[in-house]
Coordinates of C-alpha atoms in Angstrom, one line a residue:
Chain S
M1 CA -9.8 21.4 43.5
A2 CA -8.7 18.4 41.5
K3 CA -9.2 15.0 43.0
A4 CA -6.2 13.4 44.7
N5 CA -5.7 10.8 42.1
V6 CA -5.7 13.2 39.1
I7 CA -2.2 13.8 38.0
A8 CA -0.3 15.2 35.0
R9 CA 1.8 12.5 33.2
T10 CA 3.4 11.8 29.9
G11 CA 2.5 8.5 28.1
N12 CA 5.9 7.1 29.2
E13 CA 5.4 8.2 32.8
A14 CA 1.8 6.8 32.8
M15 CA 3.1 3.4 31.6
A16 CA 5.9 3.3 34.2
E17 CA 3.4 4.2 36.9
A18 CA 1.2 1.3 35.9
M19 CA 4.2 -1.0 36.0
R20 CA 5.1 0.3 39.5
Q21 CA 1.6 -0.5 40.7
I22 CA 1.6 -3.9 39.1
N23 CA 5.0 -4.6 40.8
P24 CA 6.1 -7.4 38.4
D25 CA 8.7 -10.0 39.5
V26 CA 11.1 -9.3 36.6
V27 CA 11.7 -6.4 34.1
A28 CA 14.4 -6.9 31.5
A29 CA 15.0 -4.1 29.1
Y30 CA 17.3 -2.2 26.8
P31 CA 16.8 1.6 26.2
I32 CA 15.6 3.0 22.9
T33 CA 14.0 6.3 21.9
P34 CA 11.2 7.2 22.5
A35 CA 10.5 4.3 25.0
T36 CA 13.7 4.8 27.1
E37 CA 11.9 6.7 29.8
I38 CA 9.5 3.9 30.6
V39 CA 12.3 1.6 31.8
Q40 CA 14.5 4.5 33.0
I41 CA 11.7 5.6 35.4
F42 CA 10.9 2.0 36.3
A43 CA 14.6 1.5 37.1
S44 CA 14.4 4.4 39.5
F45 CA 11.4 2.8 41.2
V46 CA 13.6 -0.3 41.6
A47 CA 16.5 1.7 43.0
D48 CA 14.2 3.6 45.4
G49 CA 12.8 0.3 46.7
L50 CA 9.2 1.2 45.6
V51 CA 8.9 -2.2 43.8
D52 CA 10.2 -5.7 44.5
T53 CA 11.2 -6.3 40.9
E54 CA 14.4 -7.9 39.8
F55 CA 15.6 -5.4 37.1
V56 CA 17.8 -7.0 34.4
P57 CA 19.7 -4.4 32.3
V58 CA 20.7 -6.3 29.2
E59 CA 22.9 -5.7 26.2
S60 CA 20.3 -5.7 23.5
E61 CA 16.5 -6.1 22.9
H62 CA 17.1 -9.6 21.7
S63 CA 18.6 -10.3 25.1
A64 CA 15.8 -8.4 26.9
M65 CA 13.1 -10.6 25.4
S66 CA 15.2 -13.7 26.0
A67 CA 15.6 -12.7 29.7
C68 CA 11.8 -12.1 29.8
I69 CA 11.1 -15.5 28.3
G70 CA 13.4 -17.2 30.9
A71 CA 11.8 -15.2 33.8
S72 CA 8.3 -15.9 32.6
A73 CA 9.0 -19.6 32.0
A74 CA 10.4 -19.8 35.5
G75 CA 7.0 -18.6 36.8
G76 CA 7.6 -14.8 37.3
R77 CA 5.3 -12.0 36.3
T78 CA 7.4 -10.3 33.6
M79 CA 7.3 -7.0 31.8
T80 CA 9.4 -4.9 29.4
G81 CA 9.3 -1.9 27.1
T82 CA 10.7 -1.0 23.7
S83 CA 10.2 0.6 20.3
S84 CA 10.9 0.4 16.6
Q85 CA 14.3 -1.2 15.9
G86 CA 14.2 -2.7 19.4
L87 CA 11.0 -4.5 18.7
A88 CA 12.4 -5.6 15.4
L89 CA 15.5 -7.0 17.1
M90 CA 13.2 -8.9 19.5
A91 CA 11.1 -10.4 16.7
E92 CA 12.7 -13.8 16.8
M93 CA 12.1 -14.1 20.5
L94 CA 8.6 -12.7 20.3
Y95 CA 7.5 -15.8 18.4
I96 CA 9.1 -17.9 21.1
A97 CA 7.3 -16.1 23.9
S98 CA 3.9 -16.6 22.3
G99 CA 4.6 -20.2 21.2
L100 CA 5.6 -21.0 24.8
R101 CA 2.4 -19.3 25.9
L102 CA 4.2 -16.9 28.2
P103 CA 2.1 -14.0 29.6
I104 CA 4.8 -11.3 29.2
V105 CA 3.5 -7.7 28.9
L106 CA 5.5 -5.3 26.6
A107 CA 5.0 -1.5 26.4
D108 CA 5.8 -0.5 22.9
V109 CA 6.1 3.2 21.9
N110 CA 5.2 3.2 18.2
R111 CA 8.1 4.5 16.1
A112 CA 9.0 4.2 12.4
L113 CA 11.4 1.5 11.3
S114 CA 14.6 2.3 9.5
S115 CA 15.6 3.0 6.8
P116 CA 15.7 6.0 6.4
I117 CA 16.4 6.3 10.1
N118 CA 13.7 8.2 12.0
I119 CA 12.7 8.3 15.7
H120 CA 9.2 9.6 15.3
C121 CA 5.8 7.9 15.3
D122 CA 4.2 5.5 13.0
H123 CA 2.8 2.0 13.5
S124 CA 5.3 0.1 11.3
D125 CA 7.0 -1.5 14.3
T126 CA 4.0 -3.2 15.9
M127 CA 2.5 -4.0 12.4
M128 CA 5.8 -5.8 11.6
V129 CA 5.0 -8.3 14.4
K130 CA 1.3 -8.6 13.9
E131 CA 1.7 -12.2 13.1
A132 CA 3.9 -13.0 16.1
G133 CA 1.1 -14.4 18.3
W134 CA 1.0 -11.4 20.7
I135 CA -2.2 -9.7 21.6
Q136 CA -2.0 -6.1 20.5
I137 CA -3.8 -3.2 22.3
F138 CA -3.6 0.3 21.0
S139 CA -4.0 3.5 23.1
E140 CA -5.2 6.9 22.1
N141 CA -3.7 8.8 25.0
S142 CA -1.8 8.6 28.3
Q143 CA -5.0 7.6 30.2
E144 CA -5.6 4.7 27.9
A145 CA -2.0 3.6 28.0
Y146 CA -2.2 3.5 31.8
D147 CA -5.5 1.6 31.9
N148 CA -4.5 -0.7 29.1
M149 CA -1.2 -1.7 30.9
I150 CA -3.1 -2.7 34.0
Q151 CA -5.7 -4.7 32.1
A152 CA -2.9 -6.3 29.9
I153 CA -1.4 -8.2 32.8
K154 CA -4.7 -9.8 33.6
I155 CA -5.4 -10.5 29.9
A156 CA -2.0 -12.1 29.4
E157 CA -2.2 -14.3 32.5
T158 CA -5.8 -15.4 31.7
A159 CA -5.2 -16.0 28.0
K160 CA -1.7 -17.4 28.6
L161 CA -0.5 -15.2 25.8
P162 CA 1.9 -12.2 25.7
V163 CA 0.5 -8.7 25.2
I164 CA 1.8 -5.6 23.5
V165 CA 0.3 -2.3 24.7
T166 CA 1.2 0.7 22.4
T167 CA 1.3 4.4 22.5
D168 CA 2.2 6.9 19.8
G169 CA 5.9 7.9 19.9
F170 CA 6.5 11.5 21.2
I171 CA 2.9 12.6 20.5
I172 CA 1.8 10.5 23.5
S173 CA 5.0 9.2 25.0
H174 CA 6.4 12.7 25.6
G175 CA 3.2 14.6 25.8
M176 CA 1.9 15.4 29.3
E177 CA -1.8 15.1 29.9
R178 CA -4.3 14.9 32.7
I179 CA -4.8 11.3 33.8
E180 CA -6.6 9.6 36.6
I181 CA -4.8 6.9 38.4
L182 CA -6.1 4.2 40.7
D183 CA -4.9 3.6 44.2
D184 CA -2.0 1.3 44.6
A185 CA -4.1 -1.1 46.7
D186 CA -6.8 -1.3 44.1
V187 CA -4.4 -2.1 41.3
K188 CA -2.7 -4.8 43.5
K189 CA -6.1 -6.3 44.2
F190 CA -7.2 -6.1 40.5
V191 CA -4.1 -7.8 39.1
G192 CA -4.0 -10.3 42.0
V193 CA -1.2 -12.8 42.7
Y194 CA 0.2 -14.5 39.6
K195 CA -0.2 -18.3 39.9
P196 CA 1.2 -19.9 36.8
E197 CA -0.1 -23.4 36.0
N198 CA 3.2 -24.9 34.8
Y199 CA 6.6 -23.3 35.4
L200 CA 10.2 -24.2 35.6
L201 CA 10.7 -23.4 39.3
N202 CA 7.9 -25.7 40.4
L203 CA 10.0 -28.5 41.8
E204 CA 6.9 -30.6 42.6
R205 CA 6.1 -30.9 38.9
P206 CA 9.2 -30.6 36.7
I207 CA 8.6 -29.7 33.1
T208 CA 10.7 -29.2 29.9
V209 CA 10.3 -25.9 28.1
G210 CA 11.3 -25.4 24.5
A211 CA 11.7 -29.0 23.5
L212 CA 12.1 -30.0 19.8
D213 CA 8.7 -30.5 18.2
L214 CA 8.7 -32.0 14.7
Q215 CA 6.2 -33.3 12.3
D216 CA 4.4 -35.3 14.9
Y217 CA 3.2 -32.6 17.3
Y218 CA 4.3 -29.1 16.1
F219 CA 1.1 -28.6 14.2
E220 CA -1.1 -29.5 17.2
H221 CA 0.8 -27.1 19.4
R222 CA 0.5 -24.3 16.9
R223 CA -3.2 -25.1 16.5
Q224 CA -3.6 -24.6 20.3
A225 CA -1.8 -21.3 20.2
I226 CA -3.9 -20.2 17.2
E227 CA -7.1 -21.1 19.1
A228 CA -5.8 -19.3 22.2
I229 CA -5.3 -16.0 20.4
R230 CA -8.8 -16.4 18.8
N231 CA -10.3 -17.0 22.2
S232 CA -8.4 -14.1 23.8
K233 CA -11.0 -11.7 22.4
S234 CA -13.4 -12.8 25.0
V235 CA -10.7 -12.5 27.7
V236 CA -10.1 -8.9 26.7
L237 CA -13.8 -8.3 27.0
D238 CA -14.1 -10.1 30.4
V239 CA -11.1 -8.1 31.8
A240 CA -12.6 -4.8 30.5
K241 CA -15.9 -5.7 32.1
D242 CA -14.3 -6.3 35.4
Y243 CA -12.3 -3.1 35.1
A244 CA -15.4 -1.1 34.3
A245 CA -17.3 -2.7 37.3
K246 CA -14.5 -1.9 39.7
F247 CA -13.3 1.5 38.4
G248 CA -16.1 2.8 36.3
K249 CA -14.0 3.1 33.1
S250 CA -15.3 1.4 30.1
Y251 CA -13.2 -0.3 27.4
G252 CA -14.0 -2.7 24.7
L253 CA -12.7 -4.2 21.5
F254 CA -13.0 -0.8 19.9
E255 CA -14.5 2.6 20.6
K256 CA -17.4 4.0 18.6
Y257 CA -17.7 7.8 18.3
K258 CA -20.9 9.1 16.8
L259 CA -21.0 6.0 14.7
D260 CA -24.4 4.6 15.3
D261 CA -26.4 7.1 13.2
A262 CA -23.5 7.8 10.8
E263 CA -23.6 7.4 7.0
C264 CA -19.9 7.2 6.7
A265 CA -17.0 6.3 9.0
I266 CA -13.3 6.9 9.7
V267 CA -11.4 3.9 11.1
A268 CA -8.2 5.2 12.9
M269 CA -6.0 3.9 15.8
G270 CA -3.9 5.7 18.3
S271 CA -3.6 9.4 19.0
T272 CA -5.0 10.4 15.5
A273 CA -8.4 9.0 16.7
G274 CA -8.6 12.0 19.1
T275 CA -7.9 14.5 16.4
A276 CA -10.5 12.7 14.2
K277 CA -13.1 13.1 16.9
V278 CA -12.6 16.9 16.9
T279 CA -12.9 17.0 13.1
I280 CA -16.0 14.8 13.2
D281 CA -17.6 17.3 15.7
T282 CA -17.0 20.2 13.3
L283 CA -18.3 18.3 10.2
R284 CA -21.3 17.0 12.0
E285 CA -22.2 20.7 12.5
K286 CA -21.9 21.2 8.8
G287 CA -24.3 18.3 8.2
L288 CA -22.0 15.4 7.3
K289 CA -23.1 12.3 9.2
V290 CA -19.6 10.9 9.9
G291 CA -18.5 8.8 12.8
L292 CA -15.3 7.0 14.1
L293 CA -14.4 3.5 14.8
K294 CA -11.2 3.3 16.8
P295 CA -9.8 -0.3 17.1
R296 CA -8.4 -0.9 20.6
L297 CA -7.7 -4.6 20.0
F298 CA -5.8 -5.1 16.8
R299 CA -4.7 -8.6 17.6
P300 CA -6.7 -10.7 17.5
F301 CA -8.7 -8.7 15.0
P302 CA -12.3 -8.6 16.1
K303 CA -13.6 -9.0 12.5
E304 CA -17.2 -9.9 13.2
E305 CA -17.8 -7.1 15.7
I306 CA -16.1 -4.5 13.4
A307 CA -18.1 -5.6 10.4
D308 CA -21.3 -5.4 12.5
A309 CA -20.4 -1.9 13.7
L310 CA -19.7 -0.7 10.1
Q311 CA -22.6 -2.4 8.3
G312 CA -24.7 0.7 8.2
M313 CA -22.0 2.8 6.6
K314 CA -22.2 3.8 2.9
A315 CA -18.5 4.7 2.8
I316 CA -15.5 4.0 5.0
A317 CA -12.1 5.6 5.3
V318 CA -9.5 3.4 6.9
M319 CA -6.4 5.3 8.1
D320 CA -3.1 3.4 8.3
R321 CA -0.1 4.8 10.1
S322 CA 2.1 2.3 8.3
D323 CA 2.3 0.7 4.9
S324 CA 2.4 -3.1 4.3
M325 CA 4.8 -2.6 1.3
N326 CA 2.8 -5.3 -0.5
G327 CA 1.5 -3.5 -3.5
Q328 CA -1.9 -3.1 -2.0
E329 CA -3.6 -1.4 1.0
G330 CA -2.2 -0.8 4.4
P331 CA -2.6 -3.5 7.1
V332 CA -5.6 -2.1 9.0
C333 CA -7.5 -1.5 5.7
L334 CA -6.9 -5.1 4.5
E335 CA -8.3 -6.4 7.8
V336 CA -11.4 -4.2 7.6
K337 CA -12.0 -5.2 4.0
A338 CA -11.7 -8.9 4.8
A339 CA -14.1 -8.4 7.7
L340 CA -16.7 -6.7 5.5
F341 CA -16.3 -9.3 2.7
D342 CA -17.1 -12.1 5.1
K343 CA -20.3 -10.4 6.1
G344 CA -21.2 -10.1 2.5
L345 CA -20.9 -6.3 2.7
N346 CA -19.6 -4.6 -0.4
K347 CA -18.7 -1.1 0.8
A348 CA -16.8 1.8 -0.6
V349 CA -13.6 1.6 1.4
I350 CA -10.9 4.2 0.9
N351 CA -7.4 3.8 2.4
Y352 CA -5.2 6.5 3.7
I353 CA -1.6 5.9 4.5
Y354 CA -0.6 8.8 6.7
G355 CA 1.8 10.1 9.3
L356 CA 4.8 8.0 8.4
G357 CA 8.0 8.9 10.3
G358 CA 6.0 11.3 12.5
R359 CA 4.6 13.4 9.6
E360 CA 2.1 15.8 11.3
I361 CA -1.6 14.9 10.9
R362 CA -3.7 18.0 11.2
L363 CA -7.4 18.7 11.5
E364 CA -7.4 19.8 7.8
D365 CA -5.9 16.5 6.8
I366 CA -8.8 14.6 8.4
E367 CA -11.2 17.1 7.0
S368 CA -10.0 16.2 3.5
V369 CA -10.6 12.6 4.4
C370 CA -14.2 13.5 5.4
N371 CA -14.6 15.5 2.1
D372 CA -13.6 12.4 0.2
L373 CA -16.2 10.4 2.2
S374 CA -18.8 13.1 1.3
S375 CA -17.9 12.8 -2.4
C376 CA -18.2 9.0 -2.1
L377 CA -21.7 9.4 -0.7
K378 CA -22.6 11.5 -3.7
G379 CA -21.4 8.8 -6.0
K380 CA -18.2 10.5 -7.2
A381 CA -15.1 8.4 -7.9
V382 CA -12.4 8.6 -5.2
N383 CA -8.9 7.1 -5.2
K384 CA -8.9 3.8 -3.4
I385 CA -5.4 4.3 -1.9
N386 CA -4.2 7.7 -0.8
Y387 CA -1.0 9.0 0.8
L388 CA -2.1 11.8 3.1
G389 CA 0.2 14.7 3.7
V390 CA 3.0 13.5 1.5
R391 CA 4.8 15.6 -1.1
D392 CA 4.5 13.9 -4.5
Chain D
M1 CA -11.7 34.0 26.8
K2 CA -12.2 30.9 24.6
D3 CA -12.3 27.5 26.2
L4 CA -9.4 25.8 24.5
M5 CA -6.3 28.0 24.9
E6 CA -3.0 27.2 23.1
F7 CA 0.4 28.4 24.2
R8 CA 3.9 28.3 22.6
W9 CA 7.1 28.7 24.6
H10 CA 10.3 29.8 22.8
G11 CA 13.7 29.2 24.4
R12 CA 17.1 27.7 23.8
G13 CA 17.9 24.1 24.7
G14 CA 18.7 24.0 28.4
Q15 CA 16.8 27.2 29.3
G16 CA 13.8 25.4 30.6
A17 CA 11.1 26.0 27.9
K18 CA 9.9 22.4 28.3
T19 CA 10.0 22.6 32.1
A20 CA 8.0 25.9 32.0
A21 CA 5.4 24.2 29.9
L22 CA 5.2 21.3 32.3
L23 CA 5.1 23.5 35.3
F24 CA 2.3 25.6 33.8
A25 CA 0.3 22.5 32.9
D26 CA 0.8 21.1 36.3
A27 CA -0.4 24.3 37.9
A28 CA -3.4 24.5 35.6
L29 CA -4.2 20.8 36.4
A30 CA -4.3 21.7 40.1
S31 CA -6.9 24.3 39.4
G32 CA -9.1 21.6 37.7
K33 CA -8.3 22.2 34.1
Y34 CA -7.6 19.6 31.4
I35 CA -4.0 20.1 30.1
Q36 CA -1.5 19.1 27.5
A37 CA 2.2 20.0 27.6
F38 CA 4.7 18.8 25.0
P39 CA 8.0 19.8 23.5
E40 CA 8.8 20.3 19.9
Y41 CA 9.5 16.9 18.5
G42 CA 12.9 17.8 17.0
P43 CA 16.5 17.2 17.9
E44 CA 17.3 19.1 21.1
R45 CA 20.7 20.6 21.6
M46 CA 22.0 22.9 24.3
G47 CA 21.7 26.5 23.1
A48 CA 19.7 25.6 19.9
P49 CA 16.3 27.2 19.5
V50 CA 13.5 25.0 20.9
A51 CA 9.8 25.3 21.4
A52 CA 7.3 23.8 23.8
F53 CA 3.5 23.9 23.8
N54 CA 0.5 23.9 26.1
R55 CA -3.2 23.4 25.6
L56 CA -5.6 24.2 28.5
S57 CA -9.3 23.6 28.5
S58 CA -12.2 23.1 30.9
K59 CA -13.1 20.0 28.9
P60 CA -11.1 16.9 27.9
I61 CA -8.6 17.7 25.1
L62 CA -8.8 15.2 22.3
L63 CA -6.7 17.1 19.8
H64 CA -3.3 15.5 19.2
S65 CA -1.8 17.6 16.4
G66 CA 0.8 20.3 16.8
V67 CA -0.1 23.9 17.9
L68 CA 0.0 26.1 14.8
N69 CA -2.0 29.1 16.0
P70 CA -1.1 29.7 19.6
D71 CA -3.2 32.3 21.5
V72 CA -0.2 33.2 23.6
V73 CA 3.6 33.1 22.8
I74 CA 6.2 33.3 25.5
V75 CA 9.8 34.1 24.6
L76 CA 12.3 33.1 27.2
D77 CA 15.3 34.4 25.3
P78 CA 15.1 37.7 23.3
T79 CA 18.2 36.9 21.2
L80 CA 16.1 34.2 19.5
M81 CA 14.0 36.8 17.8
D82 CA 16.8 37.5 15.3
S83 CA 16.6 34.0 13.8
V84 CA 13.2 32.6 14.8
D85 CA 9.8 34.1 13.8
V86 CA 8.3 34.0 17.2
T87 CA 5.0 35.6 16.0
E88 CA 4.4 32.8 13.4
G89 CA 0.8 31.7 13.4
L90 CA -0.2 34.2 16.1
P91 CA -3.8 35.4 15.5
E92 CA -4.8 39.0 15.3
T93 CA -6.0 38.8 18.9
G94 CA -2.9 37.0 20.1
I95 CA -0.6 37.8 23.0
I96 CA 3.2 37.8 23.1
I97 CA 5.3 38.0 26.3
V98 CA 9.0 38.6 26.0
N99 CA 11.8 38.3 28.6
T100 CA 13.6 41.6 28.0
A101 CA 14.6 44.8 29.7
K102 CA 13.2 46.8 26.8
P103 CA 9.7 48.3 26.8
A104 CA 6.9 46.6 24.9
S105 CA 6.8 49.4 22.3
D106 CA 10.4 48.6 21.3
V107 CA 9.6 44.9 20.8
R108 CA 6.5 45.7 18.8
K109 CA 8.6 48.0 16.5
E110 CA 11.5 45.5 16.1
L111 CA 9.3 42.6 15.2
N112 CA 6.8 44.8 13.3
I113 CA 3.9 43.3 15.3
K114 CA 0.4 44.0 14.0
P115 CA -1.7 46.4 16.2
G116 CA -4.3 43.8 17.3
I117 CA -1.7 41.7 19.0
K118 CA -0.9 42.5 22.6
V119 CA 2.8 42.8 23.5
F120 CA 4.1 42.5 27.1
T121 CA 7.7 42.6 28.4
I122 CA 9.3 41.6 31.7
D123 CA 13.0 41.4 32.6
A124 CA 12.7 37.9 33.9
S125 CA 16.4 37.3 33.6
A126 CA 17.2 40.2 35.9
I127 CA 14.5 39.1 38.3
S128 CA 15.8 35.5 38.4
K129 CA 19.4 36.6 39.0
E130 CA 18.2 38.8 41.9
T131 CA 15.9 36.3 43.5
I132 CA 17.2 32.8 42.6
G133 CA 20.8 33.8 41.9
R134 CA 20.9 32.4 38.4
D135 CA 19.5 33.3 35.0
I136 CA 16.6 30.9 34.8
P137 CA 13.8 33.0 33.4
N138 CA 11.2 30.2 33.1
T139 CA 9.7 30.4 36.6
P140 CA 9.2 34.2 36.6
M141 CA 7.8 34.1 33.1
L142 CA 5.0 31.9 34.6
G143 CA 4.0 34.7 36.9
A144 CA 3.9 37.1 34.0
L145 CA 1.9 34.7 31.9
I146 CA -0.7 34.3 34.6
K147 CA -1.0 38.1 35.1
V148 CA -1.4 38.8 31.4
T149 CA -3.9 36.0 30.7
G150 CA -5.7 35.7 34.0
I151 CA -6.1 32.1 33.1
L152 CA -5.4 30.8 36.6
D153 CA -6.0 32.1 40.1
F154 CA -2.6 33.6 41.1
K155 CA -2.8 32.9 44.8
E156 CA -3.9 29.3 44.2
M157 CA -1.1 28.8 41.7
L158 CA 1.5 30.3 44.0
A159 CA 0.3 28.0 46.9
D160 CA 0.4 25.0 44.6
T161 CA 3.9 25.8 43.3
K162 CA 5.1 26.3 46.9
K163 CA 3.8 22.8 47.8
K164 CA 5.6 21.3 44.8
L165 CA 8.9 23.1 45.4
E166 CA 8.8 22.1 49.0
K167 CA 8.6 18.5 48.0
K168 CA 11.4 18.8 45.4
F169 CA 13.8 21.1 47.3
K170 CA 13.4 19.8 50.9
S171 CA 17.0 20.6 51.8
K172 CA 17.2 24.0 50.0
P173 CA 14.6 26.4 51.4
E174 CA 16.4 29.3 49.7
V175 CA 15.6 27.9 46.3
I176 CA 11.9 27.7 47.2
E177 CA 11.9 31.2 48.5
G178 CA 13.7 32.6 45.5
N179 CA 11.5 30.9 43.0
L180 CA 8.3 32.1 44.7
K181 CA 9.6 35.6 44.9
A182 CA 10.6 35.5 41.2
I183 CA 7.1 34.5 40.2
E184 CA 5.5 37.1 42.4
R185 CA 7.8 39.9 41.1
A186 CA 7.2 39.0 37.5
Y187 CA 3.5 38.9 38.1
N188 CA 3.6 42.5 39.5
E189 CA 6.2 43.9 37.1
V190 CA 5.1 42.7 33.7
K191 CA 4.1 45.7 31.4
S192 CA 2.4 46.2 28.1

């Protein structure tokens, strides 16, 4: 028989379950496909009295993030969820949340941005806000989405920075999988009681939030935020260590799969990493020494660690589920290339833009990536930027 | 039987194809299996053809691409077969189970199904009308699926489903009784 804490949940249900166990003070949200269920399920927890949360149904995502900022500045543990156009509408307020150093946690279900209008998965939405000062954590499956949400609250409150946790739209958000969940009491103990240092409702020590900050101090305050996001890498690791010690589940800055003895590597985030692992198993049997590096933490980008992990590779395929529309490579590829350059590593790096708007990514697609890597190892010329699975 | 099994459910929007996939996954989970259940990622409208999918394995399932070559196809609505190729991607050793009053040989002939593929039929609509009082063929089809594939222990599955229904329909004991009866009858009555 299965253990009592093994359950079947979709990605959205898993994220809502984590939110129930965290029991935040405030959730303000506006529905959007495919993230709607997260806050819809959470709203039912509120209605059923399973949480003590003040749920604020608002009229737009801009308002949702504004309400979250107000609640967090007031001293409340605050969470929300959105996707795609919703995240885009929040963009203005996302910068304010990070600038004010507010530890809000946002569940984002990755979905393509319009236009053309599309409701399916790609990573364009979170990539659009990669410069917003939010820590970004990607999840491969429902289990990771659940574990990442619980760790995110602690990361946010320790680093005094907001965190986005992602899942792949529909593929994970609407796919039911086996997940292991923790006991309510264990989660409660792990996340602890939120004690903000400075907050609006602290009448003993009144503060001003959001004051005008011109040439004299703006730069110093931004510099502090820049340093905070740089340092948050160690916070992510500390929280992961604590999580592993308490619950025996190990998370890091990224996951390595059959990478240590590999000659070439695939770099992929989100659900595709799972499909890549299956392909890697098959091709290893055929003699190709290929491995996977799956970034978990995309912001801040752990460049030194990623360059170290990839330094033994002779060829690297970086898979981007979005395009930067910048006339060069996709966002993940550019980060990886910069990381390698700083280590003095001149590697063959091939970029694949794939899965835009939910375009299916199959084993055969990843096998073709591996074949290109194999060609690269044999010294054959390979296109630097490729559009995988698109009709030309 | 291979370790990773893939399933495709065909139905019409509102007929419970997705629910059947979720129920099946949940029952398999209770027996200790790793599971996936997901609907077709398309626009869903009442009455329009829809599909839902399952993967079952004794090991963690890492694959996150669509199911293209299901080992088993379950058809909730036989009228779909005029417009949808329900045998698409079905391997030579595949299994297809159809909710219909017709014998399996008729379905094989109508769909021109290759000899290696096993065809089973069960009048799940009639069973659900008689036991539950409404045409909701998805629960009886679960019974037929388990009989045909032997993938789960039937008694364990029935006990687990009973437990879940009791939780969901506390005030409607007749619904619980009807559903269990439907599953049991389909399990016993499905024919090749």
